[in-house]
């Protein structure tokens, strides 16, 4: 039966435990229990959370009957059974999680919401079973899963059996992952211990409320153990975002809309279903003789011009509803390589891009578009998610090369790039890459193992910068113009060599002079390529991508494999 949430009457005044300012109760409710003075996101119950997220506040509880147990006959100052009874009476809940079926922004979802009031949201056998049943229901019904966490960790009163719930829920999420179904974690304050070290951090996308704390051991335990004072923001969402463990921090007022965007993408499963018999015309050049002869060194300057639109500019002009995702889940967040979901002509895509900037400050903040190992690992994570959800991958390339610093080497730059090259070769979804400015070395190629590679007519693509080549080969940096010509790094030569498949002519004066026109050409070209590739099966996409790169430097062709694809035997 569907329930409608009615929030309980609140006391007239509430004291914010953050800023210690009294807040009028009704005002606090209208503000979704966020302090209007300091912005602190105060705790909400599971039912209040659903009232905020579910369409019209309506949901259907999942019909699970899980009995509470006391496997250890545990007694401290109070018997465990008495603690359970008191928690049930105080909260009106059977256990510390509420699992429901609902819609958010019109999109169906299975939602499991934890309630910290019930024994600190601790993970016991009943909670583990309910979470697992919710995951299995999402898999059976093939709808996305949302997990809203609030917990102090494993339930000590159930001993090692509570520990087993970490493995149990994680294994269930592994099966959901194999089934290609989106999972989203929403981290609220606090989320610690066994919950943090299992299902809370295994979501495909991890969203955190501002200042929410997430960690395995608590701050006090760590400080007592290592005898050191930790930073004030330690384990907060902001701290974790900088270190690559959280995709985004979302204010409570915007959470429903952000979840709706993800559910729209995650529930689309349209890869291969948007193919049309009439391929939209692409404003590209495929014959190198149709491109004017230009001095390669002049094109180097144009490709590096700060007036050219950046990846974020194109994401705002040519794409719809870009939703940036952060972090490699391992070591950090790289500002030089951005990624996230977006739409182009009603086609959902995963976009990965190098980001430079228009000013010296922007360039410095983005490390001049030179990605770190964390950036390439983030790209790999998002490409795997795209493959799981059936989303085409679009990459926008604009980098002088991968970050060459000592820290990058210590963190495995070569391995990160090599892993991306191998991963992109095996993706089962269409991949289209566009060089929008500078394509430098392996740092560019790490995003360019694609079914189709395009470039703007004034962009460049090379194994090394002209300056670097001149220093090494000519032993003279001033020979850079000569090196540029020798490297044949301009669009006309790259098209002739087959390194790129098509060239987008730039508007008069270049892309910087007419960014709207340049973006429209990009949109049309991507739409055309994606429509064409949508008609191919998974195997055809993989084999075609391999064949594209197998041909370079080889007299041996792979025509037999391609004929098999065309005959449909690998499609």
PDB file of N, CA and C in Angstrom, residues 126-216:
ATOM      1  N   UNK A 126      19.591  -7.847  10.855  1.00  0.00           N
ATOM      2  CA  UNK A 126      18.330  -7.460  10.221  1.00  0.00           C
ATOM      3  C   UNK A 126      18.555  -6.339   9.206  1.00  0.00           C
ATOM      4  N   UNK A 127      19.387  -5.357   9.568  1.00  0.00           N
ATOM      5  CA  UNK A 127      19.684  -4.262   8.635  1.00  0.00           C
ATOM      6  C   UNK A 127      20.395  -4.808   7.400  1.00  0.00           C
ATOM      7  N   UNK A 128      21.375  -5.689   7.610  1.00  0.00           N
ATOM      8  CA  UNK A 128      22.082  -6.279   6.482  1.00  0.00           C
ATOM      9  C   UNK A 128      21.155  -7.048   5.568  1.00  0.00           C
ATOM     10  N   UNK A 129      20.211  -7.776   6.162  1.00  0.00           N
ATOM     11  CA  UNK A 129      19.252  -8.533   5.358  1.00  0.00           C
ATOM     12  C   UNK A 129      18.331  -7.599   4.580  1.00  0.00           C
ATOM     13  N   UNK A 130      17.860  -6.545   5.210  1.00  0.00           N
ATOM     14  CA  UNK A 130      16.972  -5.602   4.528  1.00  0.00           C
ATOM     15  C   UNK A 130      17.689  -4.895   3.381  1.00  0.00           C
ATOM     16  N   UNK A 131      18.911  -4.470   3.613  1.00  0.00           N
ATOM     17  CA  UNK A 131      19.682  -3.829   2.546  1.00  0.00           C
ATOM     18  C   UNK A 131      19.889  -4.807   1.393  1.00  0.00           C
ATOM     19  N   UNK A 132      20.237  -6.036   1.709  1.00  0.00           N
ATOM     20  CA  UNK A 132      20.461  -7.052   0.674  1.00  0.00           C
ATOM     21  C   UNK A 132      19.181  -7.325  -0.109  1.00  0.00           C
ATOM     22  N   UNK A 133      18.055  -7.429   0.571  1.00  0.00           N
ATOM     23  CA  UNK A 133      16.776  -7.644  -0.120  1.00  0.00           C
ATOM     24  C   UNK A 133      16.434  -6.468  -1.030  1.00  0.00           C
ATOM     25  N   UNK A 134      16.755  -5.251  -0.584  1.00  0.00           N
ATOM     26  CA  UNK A 134      16.506  -4.076  -1.434  1.00  0.00           C
ATOM     27  C   UNK A 134      17.361  -4.139  -2.700  1.00  0.00           C
ATOM     28  N   UNK A 135      18.625  -4.533  -2.532  1.00  0.00           N
ATOM     29  CA  UNK A 135      19.520  -4.660  -3.689  1.00  0.00           C
ATOM     30  C   UNK A 135      18.980  -5.722  -4.644  1.00  0.00           C
ATOM     31  N   UNK A 136      18.566  -6.853  -4.109  1.00  0.00           N
ATOM     32  CA  UNK A 136      18.054  -7.940  -4.952  1.00  0.00           C
ATOM     33  C   UNK A 136      16.754  -7.553  -5.640  1.00  0.00           C
ATOM     34  N   UNK A 137      15.942  -6.745  -4.978  1.00  0.00           N
ATOM     35  CA  UNK A 137      14.709  -6.257  -5.606  1.00  0.00           C
ATOM     36  C   UNK A 137      15.026  -5.328  -6.770  1.00  0.00           C
ATOM     37  N   UNK A 138      16.001  -4.432  -6.583  1.00  0.00           N
ATOM     38  CA  UNK A 138      16.412  -3.547  -7.675  1.00  0.00           C
ATOM     39  C   UNK A 138      16.907  -4.360  -8.862  1.00  0.00           C
ATOM     40  N   UNK A 139      17.644  -5.435  -8.577  1.00  0.00           N
ATOM     41  CA  UNK A 139      18.140  -6.277  -9.663  1.00  0.00           C
ATOM     42  C   UNK A 139      17.001  -7.004 -10.363  1.00  0.00           C
ATOM     43  N   UNK A 140      16.063  -7.525  -9.584  1.00  0.00           N
ATOM     44  CA  UNK A 140      14.943  -8.262 -10.169  1.00  0.00           C
ATOM     45  C   UNK A 140      14.055  -7.355 -11.011  1.00  0.00           C
ATOM     46  N   UNK A 141      13.809  -6.144 -10.529  1.00  0.00           N
ATOM     47  CA  UNK A 141      12.928  -5.218 -11.242  1.00  0.00           C
ATOM     48  C   UNK A 141      13.673  -4.349 -12.243  1.00  0.00           C
ATOM     49  N   UNK A 142      15.009  -4.438 -12.233  1.00  0.00           N
ATOM     50  CA  UNK A 142      15.868  -3.700 -13.156  1.00  0.00           C
ATOM     51  C   UNK A 142      15.609  -2.198 -13.089  1.00  0.00           C
ATOM     52  N   UNK A 143      15.637  -1.693 -11.886  1.00  0.00           N
ATOM     53  CA  UNK A 143      15.526  -0.257 -11.656  1.00  0.00           C
ATOM     54  C   UNK A 143      16.694   0.180 -10.776  1.00  0.00           C
ATOM     55  N   UNK A 144      17.111   1.433 -10.870  1.00  0.00           N
ATOM     56  CA  UNK A 144      18.243   1.902 -10.065  1.00  0.00           C
ATOM     57  C   UNK A 144      17.979   1.808  -8.567  1.00  0.00           C
ATOM     58  N   UNK A 145      19.084   1.721  -7.827  1.00  0.00           N
ATOM     59  CA  UNK A 145      19.049   1.618  -6.371  1.00  0.00           C
ATOM     60  C   UNK A 145      19.658   2.867  -5.760  1.00  0.00           C
ATOM     61  N   UNK A 146      19.009   3.411  -4.735  1.00  0.00           N
ATOM     62  CA  UNK A 146      19.549   4.542  -3.980  1.00  0.00           C
ATOM     63  C   UNK A 146      19.665   4.118  -2.519  1.00  0.00           C
ATOM     64  N   UNK A 147      20.848   4.320  -1.947  1.00  0.00           N
ATOM     65  CA  UNK A 147      21.084   3.997  -0.536  1.00  0.00           C
ATOM     66  C   UNK A 147      21.445   5.280   0.196  1.00  0.00           C
ATOM     67  N   UNK A 148      20.634   5.665   1.169  1.00  0.00           N
ATOM     68  CA  UNK A 148      20.894   6.857   1.982  1.00  0.00           C
ATOM     69  C   UNK A 148      21.402   6.383   3.333  1.00  0.00           C
ATOM     70  N   UNK A 149      22.648   6.717   3.643  1.00  0.00           N
ATOM     71  CA  UNK A 149      23.281   6.137   4.826  1.00  0.00           C
ATOM     72  C   UNK A 149      23.401   7.133   5.970  1.00  0.00           C
ATOM     73  N   UNK A 150      23.283   6.603   7.181  1.00  0.00           N
ATOM     74  CA  UNK A 150      23.531   7.337   8.425  1.00  0.00           C
ATOM     75  C   UNK A 150      23.789   6.275   9.477  1.00  0.00           C
ATOM     76  N   UNK A 151      25.037   6.137   9.909  1.00  0.00           N
ATOM     77  CA  UNK A 151      25.355   5.009  10.773  1.00  0.00           C
ATOM     78  C   UNK A 151      26.636   5.242  11.548  1.00  0.00           C
ATOM     79  N   UNK A 152      26.671   4.658  12.749  1.00  0.00           N
ATOM     80  CA  UNK A 152      27.893   4.676  13.531  1.00  0.00           C
ATOM     81  C   UNK A 152      28.768   3.462  13.259  1.00  0.00           C
ATOM     82  N   UNK A 153      28.238   2.467  12.519  1.00  0.00           N
ATOM     83  CA  UNK A 153      29.034   1.293  12.181  1.00  0.00           C
ATOM     84  C   UNK A 153      28.315  -0.001  12.497  1.00  0.00           C
ATOM     85  N   UNK A 154      29.073  -1.075  12.648  1.00  0.00           N
ATOM     86  CA  UNK A 154      28.503  -2.390  12.917  1.00  0.00           C
ATOM     87  C   UNK A 154      27.887  -2.423  14.317  1.00  0.00           C
ATOM     88  N   UNK A 155      26.879  -3.276  14.491  1.00  0.00           N
ATOM     89  CA  UNK A 155      26.170  -3.382  15.760  1.00  0.00           C
ATOM     90  C   UNK A 155      26.903  -4.353  16.678  1.00  0.00           C
ATOM     91  N   UNK A 156      27.541  -3.837  17.696  1.00  0.00           N
ATOM     92  CA  UNK A 156      28.387  -4.646  18.562  1.00  0.00           C
ATOM     93  C   UNK A 156      27.603  -5.733  19.290  1.00  0.00           C
ATOM     94  N   UNK A 157      26.327  -5.465  19.597  1.00  0.00           N
ATOM     95  CA  UNK A 157      25.537  -6.427  20.353  1.00  0.00           C
ATOM     96  C   UNK A 157      25.293  -7.726  19.585  1.00  0.00           C
ATOM     97  N   UNK A 158      25.558  -7.726  18.291  1.00  0.00           N
ATOM     98  CA  UNK A 158      25.380  -8.957  17.505  1.00  0.00           C
ATOM     99  C   UNK A 158      26.714  -9.561  17.102  1.00  0.00           C
ATOM    100  N   UNK A 159      27.800  -9.008  17.646  1.00  0.00           N
ATOM    101  CA  UNK A 159      29.113  -9.596  17.476  1.00  0.00           C
ATOM    102  C   UNK A 159      29.538  -9.771  16.042  1.00  0.00           C
ATOM    103  N   UNK A 160      30.221 -10.885  15.774  1.00  0.00           N
ATOM    104  CA  UNK A 160      30.809 -11.101  14.455  1.00  0.00           C
ATOM    105  C   UNK A 160      29.747 -11.283  13.373  1.00  0.00           C
ATOM    106  N   UNK A 161      28.516 -11.626  13.757  1.00  0.00           N
ATOM    107  CA  UNK A 161      27.462 -11.766  12.752  1.00  0.00           C
ATOM    108  C   UNK A 161      27.150 -10.422  12.087  1.00  0.00           C
ATOM    109  N   UNK A 162      27.299  -9.335  12.841  1.00  0.00           N
ATOM    110  CA  UNK A 162      27.119  -8.015  12.232  1.00  0.00           C
ATOM    111  C   UNK A 162      28.237  -7.736  11.243  1.00  0.00           C
ATOM    112  N   UNK A 163      29.446  -8.213  11.559  1.00  0.00           N
ATOM    113  CA  UNK A 163      30.574  -8.062  10.637  1.00  0.00           C
ATOM    114  C   UNK A 163      30.297  -8.762   9.312  1.00  0.00           C
ATOM    115  N   UNK A 164      29.634  -9.905   9.361  1.00  0.00           N
ATOM    116  CA  UNK A 164      29.339 -10.662   8.144  1.00  0.00           C
ATOM    117  C   UNK A 164      28.417  -9.895   7.195  1.00  0.00           C
ATOM    118  N   UNK A 165      27.667  -8.930   7.726  1.00  0.00           N
ATOM    119  CA  UNK A 165      26.746  -8.173   6.874  1.00  0.00           C
ATOM    120  C   UNK A 165      27.499  -7.275   5.891  1.00  0.00           C
ATOM    121  N   UNK A 166      28.718  -6.902   6.238  1.00  0.00           N
ATOM    122  CA  UNK A 166      29.522  -6.096   5.320  1.00  0.00           C
ATOM    123  C   UNK A 166      29.810  -6.878   4.039  1.00  0.00           C
ATOM    124  N   UNK A 167      30.198  -8.144   4.216  1.00  0.00           N
ATOM    125  CA  UNK A 167      30.472  -8.992   3.049  1.00  0.00           C
ATOM    126  C   UNK A 167      29.196  -9.324   2.297  1.00  0.00           C
ATOM    127  N   UNK A 168      28.139  -9.564   3.028  1.00  0.00           N
ATOM    128  CA  UNK A 168      26.860  -9.952   2.422  1.00  0.00           C
ATOM    129  C   UNK A 168      26.306  -8.843   1.525  1.00  0.00           C
ATOM    130  N   UNK A 169      26.283  -7.619   2.032  1.00  0.00           N
ATOM    131  CA  UNK A 169      25.756  -6.505   1.234  1.00  0.00           C
ATOM    132  C   UNK A 169      26.681  -6.170   0.065  1.00  0.00           C
ATOM    133  N   UNK A 170      27.979  -6.275   0.285  1.00  0.00           N
ATOM    134  CA  UNK A 170      28.932  -5.980  -0.784  1.00  0.00           C
ATOM    135  C   UNK A 170      28.800  -6.986  -1.915  1.00  0.00           C
ATOM    136  N   UNK A 171      28.616  -8.251  -1.567  1.00  0.00           N
ATOM    137  CA  UNK A 171      28.441  -9.280  -2.593  1.00  0.00           C
ATOM    138  C   UNK A 171      27.175  -9.034  -3.402  1.00  0.00           C
ATOM    139  N   UNK A 172      26.109  -8.612  -2.721  1.00  0.00           N
ATOM    140  CA  UNK A 172      24.860  -8.325  -3.428  1.00  0.00           C
ATOM    141  C   UNK A 172      25.043  -7.164  -4.413  1.00  0.00           C
ATOM    142  N   UNK A 173      25.805  -6.154  -4.003  1.00  0.00           N
ATOM    143  CA  UNK A 173      26.072  -5.039  -4.910  1.00  0.00           C
ATOM    144  C   UNK A 173      26.935  -5.483  -6.091  1.00  0.00           C
ATOM    145  N   UNK A 174      27.801  -6.467  -5.864  1.00  0.00           N
ATOM    146  CA  UNK A 174      28.584  -7.011  -6.961  1.00  0.00           C
ATOM    147  C   UNK A 174      27.693  -7.629  -8.027  1.00  0.00           C
ATOM    148  N   UNK A 175      26.651  -8.322  -7.603  1.00  0.00           N
ATOM    149  CA  UNK A 175      25.706  -8.908  -8.553  1.00  0.00           C
ATOM    150  C   UNK A 175      24.901  -7.825  -9.270  1.00  0.00           C
ATOM    151  N   UNK A 176      24.549  -6.775  -8.541  1.00  0.00           N
ATOM    152  CA  UNK A 176      23.829  -5.663  -9.162  1.00  0.00           C
ATOM    153  C   UNK A 176      24.697  -4.999 -10.224  1.00  0.00           C
ATOM    154  N   UNK A 177      25.990  -4.922  -9.936  1.00  0.00           N
ATOM    155  CA  UNK A 177      26.926  -4.342 -10.885  1.00  0.00           C
ATOM    156  C   UNK A 177      26.994  -5.180 -12.157  1.00  0.00           C
ATOM    157  N   UNK A 178      27.077  -6.494 -12.000  1.00  0.00           N
ATOM    158  CA  UNK A 178      27.103  -7.382 -13.166  1.00  0.00           C
ATOM    159  C   UNK A 178      25.832  -7.250 -13.997  1.00  0.00           C
ATOM    160  N   UNK A 179      24.716  -6.968 -13.340  1.00  0.00           N
ATOM    161  CA  UNK A 179      23.439  -6.842 -14.043  1.00  0.00           C
ATOM    162  C   UNK A 179      23.306  -5.515 -14.775  1.00  0.00           C
ATOM    163  N   UNK A 180      24.293  -4.613 -14.594  1.00  0.00           N
ATOM    164  CA  UNK A 180      24.266  -3.339 -15.309  1.00  0.00           C
ATOM    165  C   UNK A 180      23.258  -2.350 -14.776  1.00  0.00           C
ATOM    166  N   UNK A 181      23.010  -2.397 -13.470  1.00  0.00           N
ATOM    167  CA  UNK A 181      22.004  -1.507 -12.862  1.00  0.00           C
ATOM    168  C   UNK A 181      22.698  -0.465 -12.000  1.00  0.00           C
ATOM    169  N   UNK A 182      22.287   0.777 -12.163  1.00  0.00           N
ATOM    170  CA  UNK A 182      22.894   1.905 -11.460  1.00  0.00           C
ATOM    171  C   UNK A 182      22.630   1.835  -9.961  1.00  0.00           C
ATOM    172  N   UNK A 183      23.663   2.094  -9.179  1.00  0.00           N
ATOM    173  CA  UNK A 183      23.501   2.243  -7.724  1.00  0.00           C
ATOM    174  C   UNK A 183      24.064   3.593  -7.310  1.00  0.00           C
ATOM    175  N   UNK A 184      23.361   4.265  -6.414  1.00  0.00           N
ATOM    176  CA  UNK A 184      23.748   5.589  -5.945  1.00  0.00           C
ATOM    177  C   UNK A 184      23.800   5.575  -4.423  1.00  0.00           C
ATOM    178  N   UNK A 185      24.874   6.085  -3.865  1.00  0.00           N
ATOM    179  CA  UNK A 185      24.979   6.256  -2.411  1.00  0.00           C
ATOM    180  C   UNK A 185      24.816   7.729  -2.069  1.00  0.00           C
ATOM    181  N   UNK A 186      23.997   8.003  -1.085  1.00  0.00           N
ATOM    182  CA  UNK A 186      23.844   9.353  -0.551  1.00  0.00           C
ATOM    183  C   UNK A 186      24.368   9.323   0.881  1.00  0.00           C
ATOM    184  N   UNK A 187      25.478   9.997   1.101  1.00  0.00           N
ATOM    185  CA  UNK A 187      26.137   9.974   2.413  1.00  0.00           C
ATOM    186  C   UNK A 187      25.623  11.135   3.247  1.00  0.00           C
ATOM    187  N   UNK A 188      25.061  10.812   4.405  1.00  0.00           N
ATOM    188  CA  UNK A 188      24.636  11.850   5.337  1.00  0.00           C
ATOM    189  C   UNK A 188      25.448  11.697   6.627  1.00  0.00           C
ATOM    190  N   UNK A 189      25.365  12.682   7.478  1.00  0.00           N
ATOM    191  CA  UNK A 189      26.195  12.724   8.681  1.00  0.00           C
ATOM    192  C   UNK A 189      25.516  12.007   9.838  1.00  0.00           C
ATOM    193  N   UNK A 190      26.231  11.067  10.493  1.00  0.00           N
ATOM    194  CA  UNK A 190      27.542  10.522  10.149  1.00  0.00           C
ATOM    195  C   UNK A 190      27.396   9.180   9.440  1.00  0.00           C
ATOM    196  N   UNK A 191      28.418   8.754   8.719  1.00  0.00           N
ATOM    197  CA  UNK A 191      28.457   7.417   8.130  1.00  0.00           C
ATOM    198  C   UNK A 191      29.840   6.840   8.414  1.00  0.00           C
ATOM    199  N   UNK A 192      29.891   5.853   9.308  1.00  0.00           N
ATOM    200  CA  UNK A 192      31.171   5.330   9.776  1.00  0.00           C
ATOM    201  C   UNK A 192      31.186   3.802   9.825  1.00  0.00           C
ATOM    202  N   UNK A 193      32.370   3.291  10.099  1.00  0.00           N
ATOM    203  CA  UNK A 193      32.557   1.883  10.407  1.00  0.00           C
ATOM    204  C   UNK A 193      32.161   0.936   9.297  1.00  0.00           C
ATOM    205  N   UNK A 194      31.451  -0.141   9.678  1.00  0.00           N
ATOM    206  CA  UNK A 194      31.104  -1.200   8.745  1.00  0.00           C
ATOM    207  C   UNK A 194      30.227  -0.766   7.597  1.00  0.00           C
ATOM    208  N   UNK A 195      29.400   0.240   7.808  1.00  0.00           N
ATOM    209  CA  UNK A 195      28.567   0.757   6.709  1.00  0.00           C
ATOM    210  C   UNK A 195      29.434   1.510   5.711  1.00  0.00           C
ATOM    211  N   UNK A 196      30.349   2.348   6.228  1.00  0.00           N
ATOM    212  CA  UNK A 196      31.253   3.086   5.347  1.00  0.00           C
ATOM    213  C   UNK A 196      32.155   2.142   4.569  1.00  0.00           C
ATOM    214  N   UNK A 197      32.543   1.029   5.206  1.00  0.00           N
ATOM    215  CA  UNK A 197      33.481   0.096   4.583  1.00  0.00           C
ATOM    216  C   UNK A 197      32.771  -1.009   3.817  1.00  0.00           C
ATOM    217  N   UNK A 198      31.510  -0.781   3.463  1.00  0.00           N
ATOM    218  CA  UNK A 198      30.804  -1.759   2.631  1.00  0.00           C
ATOM    219  C   UNK A 198      29.898  -1.025   1.648  1.00  0.00           C
ATOM    220  N   UNK A 199      28.595  -1.162   1.798  1.00  0.00           N
ATOM    221  CA  UNK A 199      27.700  -0.689   0.741  1.00  0.00           C
ATOM    222  C   UNK A 199      27.699   0.822   0.562  1.00  0.00           C
ATOM    223  N   UNK A 200      28.001   1.604   1.595  1.00  0.00           N
ATOM    224  CA  UNK A 200      27.938   3.063   1.465  1.00  0.00           C
ATOM    225  C   UNK A 200      28.915   3.599   0.435  1.00  0.00           C
ATOM    226  N   UNK A 201      30.067   2.971   0.314  1.00  0.00           N
ATOM    227  CA  UNK A 201      31.088   3.478  -0.604  1.00  0.00           C
ATOM    228  C   UNK A 201      31.224   2.642  -1.869  1.00  0.00           C
ATOM    229  N   UNK A 202      30.271   1.760  -2.122  1.00  0.00           N
ATOM    230  CA  UNK A 202      30.305   0.939  -3.328  1.00  0.00           C
ATOM    231  C   UNK A 202      29.331   1.398  -4.394  1.00  0.00           C
ATOM    232  N   UNK A 203      28.635   2.490  -4.174  1.00  0.00           N
ATOM    233  CA  UNK A 203      27.729   3.006  -5.190  1.00  0.00           C
ATOM    234  C   UNK A 203      28.490   3.451  -6.434  1.00  0.00           C
ATOM    235  N   UNK A 204      27.848   3.338  -7.588  1.00  0.00           N
ATOM    236  CA  UNK A 204      28.463   3.841  -8.826  1.00  0.00           C
ATOM    237  C   UNK A 204      28.725   5.334  -8.714  1.00  0.00           C
ATOM    238  N   UNK A 205      27.795   6.026  -8.085  1.00  0.00           N
ATOM    239  CA  UNK A 205      27.923   7.463  -7.847  1.00  0.00           C
ATOM    240  C   UNK A 205      27.743   7.702  -6.356  1.00  0.00           C
ATOM    241  N   UNK A 206      28.653   8.473  -5.771  1.00  0.00           N
ATOM    242  CA  UNK A 206      28.569   8.785  -4.343  1.00  0.00           C
ATOM    243  C   UNK A 206      28.315  10.273  -4.174  1.00  0.00           C
ATOM    244  N   UNK A 207      27.173  10.599  -3.600  1.00  0.00           N
ATOM    245  CA  UNK A 207      26.778  11.981  -3.318  1.00  0.00           C
ATOM    246  C   UNK A 207      26.853  12.181  -1.805  1.00  0.00           C
ATOM    247  N   UNK A 208      27.340  13.314  -1.389  1.00  0.00           N
ATOM    248  CA  UNK A 208      27.392  13.611   0.046  1.00  0.00           C
ATOM    249  C   UNK A 208      26.722  14.939   0.325  1.00  0.00           C
ATOM    250  N   UNK A 209      26.055  15.021   1.468  1.00  0.00           N
ATOM    251  CA  UNK A 209      25.546  16.304   1.913  1.00  0.00           C
ATOM    252  C   UNK A 209      26.708  17.150   2.433  1.00  0.00           C
ATOM    253  N   UNK A 210      26.588  18.468   2.395  1.00  0.00           N
ATOM    254  CA  UNK A 210      27.672  19.324   2.890  1.00  0.00           C
ATOM    255  C   UNK A 210      28.050  18.974   4.327  1.00  0.00           C
ATOM    256  N   UNK A 211      29.358  18.878   4.548  1.00  0.00           N
ATOM    257  CA  UNK A 211      29.945  18.628   5.856  1.00  0.00           C
ATOM    258  C   UNK A 211      29.637  17.247   6.450  1.00  0.00           C
ATOM    259  N   UNK A 212      29.007  16.381   5.668  1.00  0.00           N
ATOM    260  CA  UNK A 212      28.753  15.022   6.152  1.00  0.00           C
ATOM    261  C   UNK A 212      30.076  14.314   6.396  1.00  0.00           C
ATOM    262  N   UNK A 213      30.159  13.568   7.474  1.00  0.00           N
ATOM    263  CA  UNK A 213      31.392  12.852   7.814  1.00  0.00           C
ATOM    264  C   UNK A 213      31.284  11.399   7.366  1.00  0.00           C
ATOM    265  N   UNK A 214      32.376  10.914   6.764  1.00  0.00           N
ATOM    266  CA  UNK A 214      32.441   9.546   6.263  1.00  0.00           C
ATOM    267  C   UNK A 214      33.817   8.978   6.579  1.00  0.00           C
ATOM    268  N   UNK A 215      33.867   7.805   7.193  1.00  0.00           N
ATOM    269  CA  UNK A 215      35.162   7.205   7.484  1.00  0.00           C
ATOM    270  C   UNK A 215      35.018   5.849   8.133  1.00  0.00           C
ATOM    271  N   UNK A 216      36.115   5.144   8.225  1.00  0.00           N
ATOM    272  CA  UNK A 216      36.095   3.820   8.866  1.00  0.00           C
ATOM    273  C   UNK A 216      36.199   3.971  10.379  1.00  0.00           C
TER     274      UNK A 216
END
